[in-house]
Every structure is written in C-alpha cells, then in structure tokens.
Coordinates of C-alpha atoms in Angstrom, one line a residue:
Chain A
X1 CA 1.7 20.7 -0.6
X2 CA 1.2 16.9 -0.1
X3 CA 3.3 14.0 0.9
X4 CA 2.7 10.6 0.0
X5 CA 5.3 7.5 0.2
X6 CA 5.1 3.9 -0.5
X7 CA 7.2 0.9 0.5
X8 CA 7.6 -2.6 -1.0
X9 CA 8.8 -5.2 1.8
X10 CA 8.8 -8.9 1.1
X11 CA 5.6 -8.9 3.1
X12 CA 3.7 -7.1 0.7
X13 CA 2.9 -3.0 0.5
X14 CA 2.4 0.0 2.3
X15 CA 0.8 3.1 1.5
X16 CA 0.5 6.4 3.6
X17 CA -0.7 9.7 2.9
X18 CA -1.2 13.6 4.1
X19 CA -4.6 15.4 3.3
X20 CA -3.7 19.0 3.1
X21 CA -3.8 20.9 0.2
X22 CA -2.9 24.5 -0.5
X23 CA -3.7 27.1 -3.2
X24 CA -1.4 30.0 -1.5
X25 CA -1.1 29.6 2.2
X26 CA -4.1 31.5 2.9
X27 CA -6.1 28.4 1.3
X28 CA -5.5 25.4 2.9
X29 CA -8.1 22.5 2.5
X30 CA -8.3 19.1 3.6
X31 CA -8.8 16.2 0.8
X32 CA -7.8 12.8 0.7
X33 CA -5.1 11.3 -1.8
X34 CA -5.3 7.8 -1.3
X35 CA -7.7 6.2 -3.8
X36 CA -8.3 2.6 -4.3
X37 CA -9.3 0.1 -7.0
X38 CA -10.2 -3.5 -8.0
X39 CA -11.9 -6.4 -7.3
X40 CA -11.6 -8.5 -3.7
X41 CA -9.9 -11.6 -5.0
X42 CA -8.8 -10.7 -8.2
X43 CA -6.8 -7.5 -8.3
X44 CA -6.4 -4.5 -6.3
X45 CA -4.9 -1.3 -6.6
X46 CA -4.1 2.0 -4.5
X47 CA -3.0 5.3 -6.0
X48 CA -1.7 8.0 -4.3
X49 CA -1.7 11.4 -5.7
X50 CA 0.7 14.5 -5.4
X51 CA 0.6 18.2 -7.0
X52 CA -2.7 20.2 -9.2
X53 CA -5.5 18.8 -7.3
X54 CA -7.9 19.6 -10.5
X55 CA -5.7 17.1 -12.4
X56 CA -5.5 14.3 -9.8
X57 CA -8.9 14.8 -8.8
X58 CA -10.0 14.5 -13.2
X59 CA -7.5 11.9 -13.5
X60 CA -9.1 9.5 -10.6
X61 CA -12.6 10.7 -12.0
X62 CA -11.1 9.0 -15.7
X63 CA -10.2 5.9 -13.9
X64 CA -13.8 5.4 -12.5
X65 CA -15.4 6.7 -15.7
X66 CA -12.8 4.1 -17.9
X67 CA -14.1 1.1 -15.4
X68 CA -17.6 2.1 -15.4
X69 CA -18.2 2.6 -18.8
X70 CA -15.8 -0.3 -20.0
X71 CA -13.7 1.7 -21.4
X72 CA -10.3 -0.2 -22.6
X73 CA -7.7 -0.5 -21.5
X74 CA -9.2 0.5 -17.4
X75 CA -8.2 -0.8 -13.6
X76 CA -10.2 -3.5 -14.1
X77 CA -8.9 -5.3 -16.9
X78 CA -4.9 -4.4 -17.6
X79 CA -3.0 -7.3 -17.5
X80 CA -0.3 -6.0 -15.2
X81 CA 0.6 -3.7 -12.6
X82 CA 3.1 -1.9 -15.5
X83 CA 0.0 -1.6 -17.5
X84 CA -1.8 0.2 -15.1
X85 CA 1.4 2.4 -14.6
X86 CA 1.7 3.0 -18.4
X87 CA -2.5 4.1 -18.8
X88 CA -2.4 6.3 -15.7
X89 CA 0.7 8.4 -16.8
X90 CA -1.1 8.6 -20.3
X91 CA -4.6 10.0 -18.7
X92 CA -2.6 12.5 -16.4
X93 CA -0.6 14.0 -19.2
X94 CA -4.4 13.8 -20.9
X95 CA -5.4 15.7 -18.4
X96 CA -2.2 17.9 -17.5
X97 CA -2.6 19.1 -20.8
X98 CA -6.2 20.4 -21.4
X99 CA -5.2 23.4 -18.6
X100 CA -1.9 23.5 -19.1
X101 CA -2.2 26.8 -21.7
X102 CA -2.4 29.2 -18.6
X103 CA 0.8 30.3 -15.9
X104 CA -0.6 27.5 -13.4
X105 CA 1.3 24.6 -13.2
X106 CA -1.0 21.8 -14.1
X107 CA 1.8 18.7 -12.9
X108 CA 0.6 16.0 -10.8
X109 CA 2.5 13.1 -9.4
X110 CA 1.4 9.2 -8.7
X111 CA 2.1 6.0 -6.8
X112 CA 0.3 3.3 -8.2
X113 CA 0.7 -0.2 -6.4
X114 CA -1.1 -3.5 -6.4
X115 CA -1.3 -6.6 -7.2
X116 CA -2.8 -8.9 -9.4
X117 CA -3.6 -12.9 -9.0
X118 CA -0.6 -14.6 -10.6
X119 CA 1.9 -11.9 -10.0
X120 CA 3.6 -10.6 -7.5
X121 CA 2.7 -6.8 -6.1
X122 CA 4.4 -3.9 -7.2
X123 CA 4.8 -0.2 -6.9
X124 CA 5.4 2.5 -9.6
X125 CA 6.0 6.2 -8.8
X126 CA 4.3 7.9 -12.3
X127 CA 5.8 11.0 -13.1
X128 CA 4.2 14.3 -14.4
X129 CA 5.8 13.2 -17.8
X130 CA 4.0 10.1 -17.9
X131 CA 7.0 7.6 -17.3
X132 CA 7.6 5.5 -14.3
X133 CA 9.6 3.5 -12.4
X134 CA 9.5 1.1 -10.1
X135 CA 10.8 0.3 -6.4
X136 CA 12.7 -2.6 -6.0
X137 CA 14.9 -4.5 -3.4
X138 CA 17.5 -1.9 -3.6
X139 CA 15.5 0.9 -3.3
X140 CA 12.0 -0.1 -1.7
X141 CA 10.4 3.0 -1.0
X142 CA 9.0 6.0 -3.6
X143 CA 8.0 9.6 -2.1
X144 CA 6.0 12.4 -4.1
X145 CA 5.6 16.2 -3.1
X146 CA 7.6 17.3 0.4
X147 CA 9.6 14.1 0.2
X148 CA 13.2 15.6 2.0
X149 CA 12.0 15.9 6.1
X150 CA 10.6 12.3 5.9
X151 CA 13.3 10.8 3.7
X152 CA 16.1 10.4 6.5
X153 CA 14.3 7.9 8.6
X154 CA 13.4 5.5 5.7
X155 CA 17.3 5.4 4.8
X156 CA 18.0 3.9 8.2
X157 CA 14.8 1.7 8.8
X158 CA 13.5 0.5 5.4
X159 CA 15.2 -2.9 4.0
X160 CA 13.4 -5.1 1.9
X161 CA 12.8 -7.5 4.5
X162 CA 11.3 -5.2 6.9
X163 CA 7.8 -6.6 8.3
X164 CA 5.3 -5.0 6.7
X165 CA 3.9 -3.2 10.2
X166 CA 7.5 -1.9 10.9
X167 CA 7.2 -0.2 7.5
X168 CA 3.6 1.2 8.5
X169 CA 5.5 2.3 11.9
X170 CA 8.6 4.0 9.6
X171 CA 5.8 5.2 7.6
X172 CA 4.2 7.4 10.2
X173 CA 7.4 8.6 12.0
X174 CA 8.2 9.8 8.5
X175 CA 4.6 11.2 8.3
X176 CA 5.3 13.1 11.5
X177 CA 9.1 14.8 10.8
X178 CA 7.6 16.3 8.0
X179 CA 4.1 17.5 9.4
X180 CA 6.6 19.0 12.4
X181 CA 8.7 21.1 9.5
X182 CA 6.1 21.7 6.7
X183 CA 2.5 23.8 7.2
X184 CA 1.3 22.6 3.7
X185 CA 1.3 18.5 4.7
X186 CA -0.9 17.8 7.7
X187 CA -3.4 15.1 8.6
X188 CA -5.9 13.6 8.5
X189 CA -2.8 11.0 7.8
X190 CA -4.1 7.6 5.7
X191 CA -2.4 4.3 5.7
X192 CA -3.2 1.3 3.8
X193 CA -1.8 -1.8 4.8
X194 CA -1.4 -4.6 2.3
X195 CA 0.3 -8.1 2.9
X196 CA 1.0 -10.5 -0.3
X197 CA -1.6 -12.3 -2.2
X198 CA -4.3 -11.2 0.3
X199 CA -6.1 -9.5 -2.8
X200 CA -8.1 -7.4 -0.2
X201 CA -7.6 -3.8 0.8
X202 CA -9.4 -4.5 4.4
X203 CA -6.5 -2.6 6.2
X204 CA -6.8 0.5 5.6
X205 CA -6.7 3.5 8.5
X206 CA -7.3 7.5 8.9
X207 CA -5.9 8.7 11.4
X208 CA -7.2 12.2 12.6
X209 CA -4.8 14.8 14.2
X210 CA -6.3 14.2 18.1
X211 CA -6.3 10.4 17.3
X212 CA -4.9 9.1 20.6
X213 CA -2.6 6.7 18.9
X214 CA -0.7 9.3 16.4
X215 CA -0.8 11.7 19.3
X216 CA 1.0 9.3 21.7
X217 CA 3.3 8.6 19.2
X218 CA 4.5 11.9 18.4
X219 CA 5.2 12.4 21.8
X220 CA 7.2 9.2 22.1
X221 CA 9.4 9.6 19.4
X222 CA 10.0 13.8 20.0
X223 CA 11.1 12.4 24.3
X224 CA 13.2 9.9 22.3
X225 CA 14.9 11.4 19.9
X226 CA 15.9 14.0 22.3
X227 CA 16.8 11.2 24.7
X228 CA 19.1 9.6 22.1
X229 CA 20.7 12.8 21.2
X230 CA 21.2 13.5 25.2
X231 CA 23.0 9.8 25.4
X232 CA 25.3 11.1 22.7
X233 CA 29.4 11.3 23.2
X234 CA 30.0 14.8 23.8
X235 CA 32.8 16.7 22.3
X236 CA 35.2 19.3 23.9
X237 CA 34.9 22.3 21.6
X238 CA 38.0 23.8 23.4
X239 CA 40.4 25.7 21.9
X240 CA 43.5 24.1 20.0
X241 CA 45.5 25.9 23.2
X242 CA 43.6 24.0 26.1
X243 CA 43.2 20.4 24.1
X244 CA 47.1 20.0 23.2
X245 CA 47.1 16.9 24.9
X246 CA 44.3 15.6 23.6
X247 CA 44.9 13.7 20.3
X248 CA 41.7 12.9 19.3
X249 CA 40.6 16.1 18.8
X250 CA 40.1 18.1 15.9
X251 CA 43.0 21.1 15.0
X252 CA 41.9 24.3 14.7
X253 CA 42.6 27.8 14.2
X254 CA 44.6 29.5 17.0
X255 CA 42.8 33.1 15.9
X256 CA 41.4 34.6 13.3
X257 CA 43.0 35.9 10.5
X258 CA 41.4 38.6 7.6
X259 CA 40.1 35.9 5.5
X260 CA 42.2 33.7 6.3
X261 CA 41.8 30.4 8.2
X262 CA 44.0 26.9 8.3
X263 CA 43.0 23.5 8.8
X264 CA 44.5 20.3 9.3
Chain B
X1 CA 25.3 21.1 -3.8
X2 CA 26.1 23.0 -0.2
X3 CA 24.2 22.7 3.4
X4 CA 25.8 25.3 6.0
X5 CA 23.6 26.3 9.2
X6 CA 24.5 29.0 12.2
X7 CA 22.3 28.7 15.2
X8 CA 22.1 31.8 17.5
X9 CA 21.8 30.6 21.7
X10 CA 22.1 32.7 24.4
X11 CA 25.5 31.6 25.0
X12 CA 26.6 32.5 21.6
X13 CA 26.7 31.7 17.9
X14 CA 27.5 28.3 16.2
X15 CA 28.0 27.8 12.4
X16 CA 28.9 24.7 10.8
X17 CA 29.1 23.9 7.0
X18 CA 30.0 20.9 4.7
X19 CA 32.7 21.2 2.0
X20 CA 31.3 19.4 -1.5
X21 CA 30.4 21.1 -4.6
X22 CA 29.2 20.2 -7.7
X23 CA 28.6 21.4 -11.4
X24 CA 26.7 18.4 -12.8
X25 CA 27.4 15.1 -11.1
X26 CA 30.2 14.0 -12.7
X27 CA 32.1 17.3 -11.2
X28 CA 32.3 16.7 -7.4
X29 CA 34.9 19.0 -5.8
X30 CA 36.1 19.7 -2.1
X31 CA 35.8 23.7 -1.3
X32 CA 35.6 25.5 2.2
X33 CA 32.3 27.2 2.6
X34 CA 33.6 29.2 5.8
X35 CA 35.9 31.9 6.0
X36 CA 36.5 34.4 8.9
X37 CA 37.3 37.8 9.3
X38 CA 38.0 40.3 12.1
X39 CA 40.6 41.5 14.4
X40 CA 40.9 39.9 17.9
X41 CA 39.8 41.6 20.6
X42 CA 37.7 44.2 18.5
X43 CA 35.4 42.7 15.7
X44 CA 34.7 38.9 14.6
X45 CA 32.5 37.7 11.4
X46 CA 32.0 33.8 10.2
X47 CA 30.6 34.0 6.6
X48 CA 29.4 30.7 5.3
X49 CA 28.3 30.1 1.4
X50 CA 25.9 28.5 -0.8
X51 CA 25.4 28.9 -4.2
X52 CA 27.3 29.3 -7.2
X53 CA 30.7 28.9 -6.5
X54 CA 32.1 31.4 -8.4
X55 CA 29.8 34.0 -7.2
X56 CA 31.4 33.1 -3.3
X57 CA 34.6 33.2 -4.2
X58 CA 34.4 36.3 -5.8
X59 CA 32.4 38.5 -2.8
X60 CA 34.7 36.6 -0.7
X61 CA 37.6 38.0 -2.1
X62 CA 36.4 41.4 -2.9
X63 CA 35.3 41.1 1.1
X64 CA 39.2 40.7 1.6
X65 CA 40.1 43.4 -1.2
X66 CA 38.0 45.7 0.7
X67 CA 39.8 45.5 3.6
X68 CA 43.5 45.3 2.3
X69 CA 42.3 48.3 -0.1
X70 CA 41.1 50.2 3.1
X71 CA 37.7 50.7 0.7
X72 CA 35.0 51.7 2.2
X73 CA 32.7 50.0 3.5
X74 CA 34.5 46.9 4.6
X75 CA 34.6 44.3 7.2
X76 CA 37.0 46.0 9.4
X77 CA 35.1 49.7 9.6
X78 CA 31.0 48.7 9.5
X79 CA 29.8 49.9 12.5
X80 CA 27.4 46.6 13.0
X81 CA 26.7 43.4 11.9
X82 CA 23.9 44.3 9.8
X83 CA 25.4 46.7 8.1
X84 CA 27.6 43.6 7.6
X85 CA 25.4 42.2 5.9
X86 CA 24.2 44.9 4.2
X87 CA 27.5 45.5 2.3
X88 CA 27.5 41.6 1.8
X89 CA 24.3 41.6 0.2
X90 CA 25.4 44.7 -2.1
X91 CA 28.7 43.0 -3.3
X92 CA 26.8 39.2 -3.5
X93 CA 24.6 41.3 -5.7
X94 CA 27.0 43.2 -8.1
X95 CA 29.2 39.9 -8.5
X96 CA 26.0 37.8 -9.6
X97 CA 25.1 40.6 -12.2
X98 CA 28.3 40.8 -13.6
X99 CA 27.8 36.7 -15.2
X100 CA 24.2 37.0 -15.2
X101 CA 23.4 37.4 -18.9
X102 CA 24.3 33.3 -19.9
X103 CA 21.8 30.7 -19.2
X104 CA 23.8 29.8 -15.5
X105 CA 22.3 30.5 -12.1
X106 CA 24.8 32.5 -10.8
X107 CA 23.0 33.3 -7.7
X108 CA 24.4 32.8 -4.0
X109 CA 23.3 32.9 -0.1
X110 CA 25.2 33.6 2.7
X111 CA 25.2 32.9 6.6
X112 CA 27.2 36.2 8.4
X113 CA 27.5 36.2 11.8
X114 CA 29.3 37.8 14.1
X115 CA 30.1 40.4 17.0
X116 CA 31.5 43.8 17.1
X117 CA 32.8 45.2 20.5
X118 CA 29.8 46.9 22.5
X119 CA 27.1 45.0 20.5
X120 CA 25.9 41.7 21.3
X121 CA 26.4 38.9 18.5
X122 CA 24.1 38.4 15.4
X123 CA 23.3 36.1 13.0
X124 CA 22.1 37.0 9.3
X125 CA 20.8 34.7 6.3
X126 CA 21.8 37.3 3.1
X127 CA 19.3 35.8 0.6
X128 CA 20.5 36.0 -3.3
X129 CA 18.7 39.8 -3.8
X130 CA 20.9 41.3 -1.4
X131 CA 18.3 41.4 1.9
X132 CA 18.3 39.7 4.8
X133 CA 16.9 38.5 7.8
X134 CA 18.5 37.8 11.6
X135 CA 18.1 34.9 14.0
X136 CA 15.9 35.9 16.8
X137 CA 14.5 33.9 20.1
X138 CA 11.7 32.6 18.1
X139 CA 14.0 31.6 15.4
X140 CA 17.2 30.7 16.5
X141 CA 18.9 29.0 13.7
X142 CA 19.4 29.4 9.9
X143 CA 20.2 27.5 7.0
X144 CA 21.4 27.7 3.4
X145 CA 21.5 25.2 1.0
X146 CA 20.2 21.3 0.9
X147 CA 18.1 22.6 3.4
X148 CA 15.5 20.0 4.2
X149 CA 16.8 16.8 5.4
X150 CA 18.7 17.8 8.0
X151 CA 15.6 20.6 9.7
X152 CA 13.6 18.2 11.9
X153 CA 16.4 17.5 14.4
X154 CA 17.1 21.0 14.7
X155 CA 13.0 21.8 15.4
X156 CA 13.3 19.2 17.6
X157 CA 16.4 20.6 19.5
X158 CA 17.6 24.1 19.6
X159 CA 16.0 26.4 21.9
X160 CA 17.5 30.0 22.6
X161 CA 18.5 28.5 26.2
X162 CA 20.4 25.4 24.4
X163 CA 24.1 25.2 25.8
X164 CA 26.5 26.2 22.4
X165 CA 28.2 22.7 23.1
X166 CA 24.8 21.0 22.6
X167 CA 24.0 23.2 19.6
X168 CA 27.1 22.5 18.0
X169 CA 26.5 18.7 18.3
X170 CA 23.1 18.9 17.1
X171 CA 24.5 21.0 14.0
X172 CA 26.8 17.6 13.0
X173 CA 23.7 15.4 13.8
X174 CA 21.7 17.2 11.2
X175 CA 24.7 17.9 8.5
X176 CA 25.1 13.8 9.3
X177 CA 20.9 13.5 8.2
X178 CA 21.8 15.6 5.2
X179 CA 25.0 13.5 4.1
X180 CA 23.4 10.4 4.6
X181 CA 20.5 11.2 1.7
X182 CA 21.9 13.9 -0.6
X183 CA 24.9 12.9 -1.9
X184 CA 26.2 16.2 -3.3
X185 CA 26.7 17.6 0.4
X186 CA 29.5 15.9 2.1
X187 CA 32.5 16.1 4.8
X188 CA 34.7 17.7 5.5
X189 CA 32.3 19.3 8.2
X190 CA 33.5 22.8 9.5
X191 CA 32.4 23.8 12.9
X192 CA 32.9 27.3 14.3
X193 CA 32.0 27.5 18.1
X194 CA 32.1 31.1 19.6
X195 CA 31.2 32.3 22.4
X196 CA 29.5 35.8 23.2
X197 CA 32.0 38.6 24.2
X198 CA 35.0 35.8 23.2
X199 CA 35.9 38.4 20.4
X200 CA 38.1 36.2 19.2
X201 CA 37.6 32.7 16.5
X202 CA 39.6 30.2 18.1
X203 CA 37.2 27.4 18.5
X204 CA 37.4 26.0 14.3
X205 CA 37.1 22.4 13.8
X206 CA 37.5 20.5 10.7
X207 CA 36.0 16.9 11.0
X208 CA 36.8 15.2 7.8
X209 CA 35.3 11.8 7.2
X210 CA 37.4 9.4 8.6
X211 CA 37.6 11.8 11.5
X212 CA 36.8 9.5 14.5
X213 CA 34.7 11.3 16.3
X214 CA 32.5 12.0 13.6
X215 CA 32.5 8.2 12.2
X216 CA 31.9 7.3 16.0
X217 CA 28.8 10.0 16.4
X218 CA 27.1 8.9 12.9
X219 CA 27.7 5.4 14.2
X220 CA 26.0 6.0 17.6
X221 CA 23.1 8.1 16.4
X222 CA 22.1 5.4 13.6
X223 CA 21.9 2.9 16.3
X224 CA 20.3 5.3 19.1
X225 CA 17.6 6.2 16.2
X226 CA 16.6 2.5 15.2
X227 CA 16.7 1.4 19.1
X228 CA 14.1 4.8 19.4
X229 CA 11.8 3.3 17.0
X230 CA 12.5 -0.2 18.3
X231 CA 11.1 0.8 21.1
X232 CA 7.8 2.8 20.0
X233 CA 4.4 1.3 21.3
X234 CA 3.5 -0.5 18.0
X235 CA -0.4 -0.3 16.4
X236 CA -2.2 -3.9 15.5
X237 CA -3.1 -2.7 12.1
X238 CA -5.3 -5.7 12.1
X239 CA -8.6 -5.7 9.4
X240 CA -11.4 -3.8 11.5
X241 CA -13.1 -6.7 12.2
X242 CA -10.6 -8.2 13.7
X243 CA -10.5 -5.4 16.0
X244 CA -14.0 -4.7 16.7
X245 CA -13.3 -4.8 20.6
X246 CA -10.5 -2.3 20.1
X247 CA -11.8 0.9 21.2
X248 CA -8.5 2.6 20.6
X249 CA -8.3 1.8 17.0
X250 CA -9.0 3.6 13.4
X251 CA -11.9 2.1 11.6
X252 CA -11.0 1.1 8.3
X253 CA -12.7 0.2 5.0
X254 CA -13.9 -3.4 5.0
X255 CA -13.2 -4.1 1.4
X256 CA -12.3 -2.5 -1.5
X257 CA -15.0 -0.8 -3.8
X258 CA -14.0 0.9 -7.1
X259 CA -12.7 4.2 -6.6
X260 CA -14.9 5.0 -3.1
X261 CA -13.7 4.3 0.0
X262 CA -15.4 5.2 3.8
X263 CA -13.0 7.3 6.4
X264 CA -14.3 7.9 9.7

C-alpha cells in the first residue's frame, strides 16, 4: 500500500510520501514515490505515485524517456501545469493498459504539482482513468492510496492560508496516524517543500524510521494526544436511576427489554 | 454508510454506534444500529449493525421471532456468547441469500456482545460469511463499518486495563473523527456502557447532535488537537545549505535534476 498527500497553501506546495510497497504481505519492499522534474528557474514539477508499482515505475520511466528524447508534448515543454496533468493520465492509462489483460490490477494513482514561470503553482490528483482534478482554496489538500487514518488531522489543521511549514508539520502527523494503523505504508517518509515562485526544488527531505527528529515527534504527539484526551470533560455514564437530578444528561433505558430499547 | 465499535476492558464491555444510512447519497435516513436482548439478572446481548439495512433488520427481527416463537436456538436458550454468535452468523447468512441473486450487496456485519450468568463477558465481530472472531487482551476493541478514520485514537488509547468510563469517551472521540470526514456516518451516537457481572443494560445513552455534551466534547477536542500540534517542536525545513551546521537535519537534494533525485 502507499500513502501520498499534497497541500496547496498560499505559500506555495507541499509534498510527502511513504516508501513501502507490498505484493501480498509476505512481500514488502521499500521504493520511493516522490519523483521530480524540470528546470531550476523555469519550471518544476513533483509527482507522487500510488497503486501497481510496474505502471508507476513505466510511467515515470515515459516521462524521462519523452524529455530525453524530445518527445512532444514532455515535462519540459507543456505549457501549463493542466497540461502536464492531461499527458500523465494519458501515459498511465498507456501503460495501465498493455498488462491490464491478466486478473492483476494494473491501476495507479498520481499527484502532479508544480509550477511554471508566469503562473501560479498548482496541484492535480490524476486518477487511474486519466482525469484529474485539482485542489483549490476550498479543498487544499489531495491523498492517494491509504488516505482515511491521515485524513482527520488535515480537516482540522489545513486552511489555505496555513504557512507552508505548518502544512509540512500537518503533513507528517498525518504520515505518522497512518504508519501507527497500516503495516503496508511505512517510511522512509519524503517531504518536498516548495514556497511560490522559488522555481527550485532545494527542500526536499527523507526522513528514515530512527531519524531523531520523526522519532521525537511521534513521541510528542502520541504523550499529547493522550494528554488532550486526559484534559477532556468527563461524563457520568450512570444509570437513568442515579442521574435523575441531573439534567444534562443523556436518558436512557431503565433495563433491557427482548429487542426492545427506548430513547429520548 | 454505518461506523459501530465495542471495546472489551477488564471492567467490562462498551459499544457505541452512529445512526445514518444511506442508499445512494441523495437517500440519507436516521436508523438505530443497536438493539438489546436478554433477561435481567440472567443473560445480556448488545448487537450493533453494519451493512445492508435490510439484511439487519431482518436477522434482527427473526433474532426477536426466535425468541417469542420459543425456536431453537435463540437468544434466550444459547448456552454462551459464542454460540451467540454463531446462530447470528447462520441467520445473517440465510437472510443475505434469500436477496442475493440481484446485482445489490446485500451483505452485513455485526458487533454481539454480551454476558451470560457464570461466564465472563465477550465480544464478537460476525463477519458477512457467518464466522467470527472475539476481542481478546491483545485486541481489545472491534469495529464495523467506516472503519478507518476513527482507528488511530483508539490505537492510541484503549488498553485492556482502560477504565469503561474512559473507553466509552474515547469511543465518542473516534465516532466524532469519523463524523467529521465521512459524511454518510452521523449522530445520533448510541452508547451502551456495561459493566461485568452488571447483568443487566441500564447504562444506554443516546447523544443526538445538538446534545450538549457531545457539541461541547467535539468542541474541546478540536481545540485540544490544534493546541497539541501548536505546540510540537517544529523542523527548519531550510535548503541543505542553509543548514550545513545542523547536525540534526535530513540532507536534501540541492536542485532539481530531471527525473533523479539523491536520498541519504
């Protein structure tokens, strides 16, 4: 399994990914899905990639290929971020489809972000189909593969005018909830960093499992979330008998009945 | 969409369930997804549902046919809880073939737990074939349904040792992560605290979503989560020459090439 997620802030972009694979769970491997393209100055591009490694791994070996050997339309010479959207979604179904005659499911997911001079960044989430969308103010995150453990914690922190290393922060807490509950997303985790109109992909970090940093901080947040759920109000969970006084509490059946039950 | 859990502590059992279904998302509806059964004193069981509706409602009324019938088995003669859930998973079974030939997934789970005089409590997830599994000390809770979202607080929490007030708070805490990103699982929240050796179901609560206590918890832990991450150490995620003196940090990739990048 995998899980990738991107965020658009005012800022700029932020990209983070797993590195664990799986063919059955007796076939875990580590590979990275963070890929990047472009030209310092001029354009730049990351792509993260979820589901059949054999298709991601041919479809970021047809994006080199289409750049070195000038084939059009490639990475290097779209004219927008949309463009590059549309021509990746085109070379995965390419690829999705060559294999796809046998039982295994051939599907593969991508975020595609980046920016290029004159235009402001953006970020697409390209789905097996070959369509995409894009995140916007409203919704300024995308996730492929495992996306539900991590999802929780970008609801409450991500707003479109969340600094861009708040987002990175979000990014790995989110990371971490769903390395905790899933075997099949682990780390190394990746995270690329990129502000607006820097045109540079110099911030980009790997952090191992015994890095001292990601260790520390899934530590911190375990002690506090658990300290935050010790500081909560707690309720009486008495029965309806010893609370008739109290009249915030919640009616509730006096005893059980075959099947039966009433509440307020 | 459904998300019910039951957590197993040494102090007893806690269930809790939401009460929103849906057939397509223009077809929201408000149903129960706990019912109890029993006789005070002698035998208690708290089933909760996920699934096709219509599948529940009918095992849940042939559960209560059973027993009015005086057919054997039923709820009122099994000599334990698994054979509980044994007949459960034979009944859930028959009622999904009887609809099973259209193109509609008529399939079900079920949470059943419960105590029967002599016997300490149990706790059994009654998958859509008709098996099951039971909490254990390793394991103590179980879920059925929008699963996902709300399992990382619940890693994070439950132990076997937990109090049954704490696990019964932690149980709204993760229905409140589910609510807040899958829409098609929503209040009112059931919450069924027992006790072992209680023998008796007189602890139901039915928090529905203006309920203040549950307004003021969702409140509280939204704040108590963003003042947690507020308050993690944060990382420079500064280009690696900026950092060279920073012994603690990831190296990074110094600029973008096409398609290649250097981890450490």
């Amino acid at each position: 399994m995998t899980y990738c997620l991107a965020i658009k802030v005012r800022e700029g972009l932020l990209f983070a990914s797993d590195s664990r694979t799986n063919a059955g769970v007796d076939q875990l491997s580590t590979f990275s899905k963070m890929f990047t393209f472009g030209t310092e100055g001029q354009r730049v591009f990351t792509v993260l990639t979820a589901g059949n490694l054999a298709t991601t791994q041919a479809v970021i070996g047809h994006l080199q290929r289409d750049i070195r050997k000038g084939v059009e339309p490639n990475l290097n010479t779209v004219e927008t971020v949309e463009d590059a959207a549309h021509y990746l979604g085109a070379l995965s179904r390419e690829e999705q489809a060559k294999h796809s005659a046998g039982k295994i499911d051939t599907s593969a997911s991508f975020i595609l972000g980046g920016q290029i001079t004159g235009s402001p960044p953006l970020l697409c989430l390209v789905y097996p189909e070959g369509n995409f969308i894009c995140a916007t103010d409203e919704t300024p995150y995308l996730q492929i593969g495992e996306v539900k453990y991590g999802k929780p914690i970008l609801d409450r922190i991500i707003r479109q005018d969340t600094p861009l290393g708040e987002a990175a922060l979000c990014a790995l807490v989110s990371m971490d909830s769903t390395t905790r509950s899933n075997a099949t997303v682990g780390p190394p985790i990746e995270v690329m960093v990129y502000a607006t109109d820097q045109l540079r992909l110099d911030r980009h970090f790997v952090f191992t499992a015994d890095d001292p940093y990601l260790t520390d901080l899934k530590l911190a947040w375990d002690m506090k979330l658990k300290e935050a759920f010790t500081e909560l109000r707690r309720y009486s969970w008495q029965p309806v008998e010893s609370r008739a006084a109290d009249q915030n509490a919640s009616q509730a059946d006096i005893a059980p009945s075959v099947g039966a039950k009433r509440n307020r």
